[in-house]
PDB file of C-alpha atoms in Angstrom:
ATOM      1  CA  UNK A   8      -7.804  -5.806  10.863  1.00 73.00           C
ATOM      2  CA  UNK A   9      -5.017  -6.539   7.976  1.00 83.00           C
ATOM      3  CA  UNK A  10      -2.028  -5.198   8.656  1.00 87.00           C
ATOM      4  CA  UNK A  11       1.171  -6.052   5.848  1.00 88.00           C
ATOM      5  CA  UNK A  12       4.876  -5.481   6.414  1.00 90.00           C
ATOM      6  CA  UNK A  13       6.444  -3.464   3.829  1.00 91.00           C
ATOM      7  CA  UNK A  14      10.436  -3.133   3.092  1.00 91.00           C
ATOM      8  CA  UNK A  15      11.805  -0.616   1.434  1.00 91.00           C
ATOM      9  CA  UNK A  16      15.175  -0.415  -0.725  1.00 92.00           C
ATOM     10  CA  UNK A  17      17.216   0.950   2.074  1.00 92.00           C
ATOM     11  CA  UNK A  18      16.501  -1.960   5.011  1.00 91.00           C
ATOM     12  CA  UNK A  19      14.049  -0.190   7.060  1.00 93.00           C
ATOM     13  CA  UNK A  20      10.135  -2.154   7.273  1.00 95.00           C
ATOM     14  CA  UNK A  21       6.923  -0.409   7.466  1.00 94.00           C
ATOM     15  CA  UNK A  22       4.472  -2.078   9.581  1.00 94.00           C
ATOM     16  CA  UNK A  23       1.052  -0.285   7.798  1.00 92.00           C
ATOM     17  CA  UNK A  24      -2.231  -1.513   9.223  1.00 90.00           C
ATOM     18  CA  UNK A  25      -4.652  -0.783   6.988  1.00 87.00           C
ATOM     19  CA  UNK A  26      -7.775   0.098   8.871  1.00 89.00           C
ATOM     20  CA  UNK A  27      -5.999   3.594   8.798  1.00 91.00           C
ATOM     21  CA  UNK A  28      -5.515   3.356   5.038  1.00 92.00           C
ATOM     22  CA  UNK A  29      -7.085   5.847   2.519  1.00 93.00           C
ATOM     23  CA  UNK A  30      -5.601   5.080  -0.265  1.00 91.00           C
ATOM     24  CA  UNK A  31      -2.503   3.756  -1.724  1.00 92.00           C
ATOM     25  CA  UNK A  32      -0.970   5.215  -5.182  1.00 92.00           C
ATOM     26  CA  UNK A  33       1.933   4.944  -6.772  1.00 93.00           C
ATOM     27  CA  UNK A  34       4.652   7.636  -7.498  1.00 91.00           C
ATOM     28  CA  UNK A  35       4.107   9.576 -11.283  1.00 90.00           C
ATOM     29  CA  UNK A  36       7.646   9.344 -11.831  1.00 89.00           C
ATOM     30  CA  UNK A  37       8.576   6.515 -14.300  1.00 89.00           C
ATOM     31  CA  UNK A  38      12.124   6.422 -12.538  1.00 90.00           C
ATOM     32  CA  UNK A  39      10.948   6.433  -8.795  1.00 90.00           C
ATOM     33  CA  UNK A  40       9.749   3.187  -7.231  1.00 92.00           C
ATOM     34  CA  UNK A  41       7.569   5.336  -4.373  1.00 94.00           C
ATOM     35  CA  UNK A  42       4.324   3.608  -3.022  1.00 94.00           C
ATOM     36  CA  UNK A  43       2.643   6.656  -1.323  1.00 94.00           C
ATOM     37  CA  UNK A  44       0.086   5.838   1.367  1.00 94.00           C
ATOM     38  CA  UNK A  45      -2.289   8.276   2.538  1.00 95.00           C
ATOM     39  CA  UNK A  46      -4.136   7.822   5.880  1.00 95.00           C
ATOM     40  CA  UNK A  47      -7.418   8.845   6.977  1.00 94.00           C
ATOM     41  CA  UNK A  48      -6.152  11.885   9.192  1.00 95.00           C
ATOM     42  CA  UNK A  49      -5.108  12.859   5.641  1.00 93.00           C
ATOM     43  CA  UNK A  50      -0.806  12.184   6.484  1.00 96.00           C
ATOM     44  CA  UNK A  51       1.030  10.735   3.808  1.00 96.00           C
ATOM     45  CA  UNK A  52       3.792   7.753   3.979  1.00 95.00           C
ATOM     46  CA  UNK A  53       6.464   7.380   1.121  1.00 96.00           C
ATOM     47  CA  UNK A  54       7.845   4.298   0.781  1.00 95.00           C
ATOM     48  CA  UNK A  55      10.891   3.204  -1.503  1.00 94.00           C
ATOM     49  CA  UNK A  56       9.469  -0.554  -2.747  1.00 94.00           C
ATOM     50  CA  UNK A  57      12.144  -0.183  -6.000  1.00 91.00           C
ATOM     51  CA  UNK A  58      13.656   1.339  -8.524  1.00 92.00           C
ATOM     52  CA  UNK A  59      11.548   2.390 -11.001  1.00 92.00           C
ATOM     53  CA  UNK A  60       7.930   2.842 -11.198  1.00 92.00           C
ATOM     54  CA  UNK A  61       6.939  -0.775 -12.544  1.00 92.00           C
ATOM     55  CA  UNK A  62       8.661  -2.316  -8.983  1.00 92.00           C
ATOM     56  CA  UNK A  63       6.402  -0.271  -7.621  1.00 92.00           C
ATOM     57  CA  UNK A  64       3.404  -1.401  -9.646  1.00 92.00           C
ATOM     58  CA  UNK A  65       4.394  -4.836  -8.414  1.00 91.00           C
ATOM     59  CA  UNK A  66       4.246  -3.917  -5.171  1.00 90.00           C
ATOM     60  CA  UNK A  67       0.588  -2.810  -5.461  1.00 90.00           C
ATOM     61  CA  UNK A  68      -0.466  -5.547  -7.317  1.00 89.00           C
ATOM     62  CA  UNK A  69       0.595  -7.730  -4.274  1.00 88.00           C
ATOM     63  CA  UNK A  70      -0.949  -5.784  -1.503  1.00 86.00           C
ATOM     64  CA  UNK A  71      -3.767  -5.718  -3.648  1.00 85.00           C
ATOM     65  CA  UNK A  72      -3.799  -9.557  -3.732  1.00 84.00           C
ATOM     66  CA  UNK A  73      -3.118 -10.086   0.009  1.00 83.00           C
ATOM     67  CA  UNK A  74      -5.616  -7.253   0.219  1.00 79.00           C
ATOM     68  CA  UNK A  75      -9.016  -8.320  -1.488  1.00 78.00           C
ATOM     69  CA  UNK A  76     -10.074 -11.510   0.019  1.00 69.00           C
ATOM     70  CA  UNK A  77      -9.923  -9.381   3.425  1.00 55.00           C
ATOM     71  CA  UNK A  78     -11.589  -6.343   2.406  1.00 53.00           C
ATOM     72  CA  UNK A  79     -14.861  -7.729   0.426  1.00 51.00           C
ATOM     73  CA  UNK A  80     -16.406  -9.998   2.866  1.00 51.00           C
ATOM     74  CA  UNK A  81     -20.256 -10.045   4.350  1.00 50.00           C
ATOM     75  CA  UNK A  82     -19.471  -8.108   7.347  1.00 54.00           C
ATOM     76  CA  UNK A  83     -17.834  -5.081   5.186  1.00 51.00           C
ATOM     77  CA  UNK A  84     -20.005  -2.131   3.725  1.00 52.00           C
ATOM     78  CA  UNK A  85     -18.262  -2.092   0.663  1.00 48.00           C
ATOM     79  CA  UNK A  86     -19.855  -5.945   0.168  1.00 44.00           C
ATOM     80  CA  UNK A  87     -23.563  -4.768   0.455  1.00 41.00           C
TER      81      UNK A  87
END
């Protein structure tokens, strides 16, 4: 089970644990920093992680990194 906190612009954390995770994506709006998470009971969570779109990109990049070594192991279906 991985589970990251994530702060948002405005003080408020986001404990998301990511066995409930869809997908992640970020916002299409080059001047909204909006990670939107989408669970597996299809509800959505929009997060404010910056300013602009590339804050948010960061953002990604680093749950991605904290992310991988986690998700691709033996015991994981997405490994075989």
């Amino acid at each position: 089970m991985a589970a990251i906190n994530i702060p948002d612009i405005y003080g408020r954390n986001y404990l998301i644990i990511f066995d409930t995770v869809k997908y992640i994506q970020v916002s299409d709006n080059e001047e909204c920093g909006d990670l939107i998470i989408t669970f597996t009971d299809k509800t959505r969570l929009v997060i404010s992680v910056g300013l602009d779109r590339d804050e948010a990109l960061g953002w990604l990049e680093s749950v991605y990194r904290l992310l991988t070594p986690a998700a691709f192991t033996s015991k994981n279906k997405l490994w075989r």
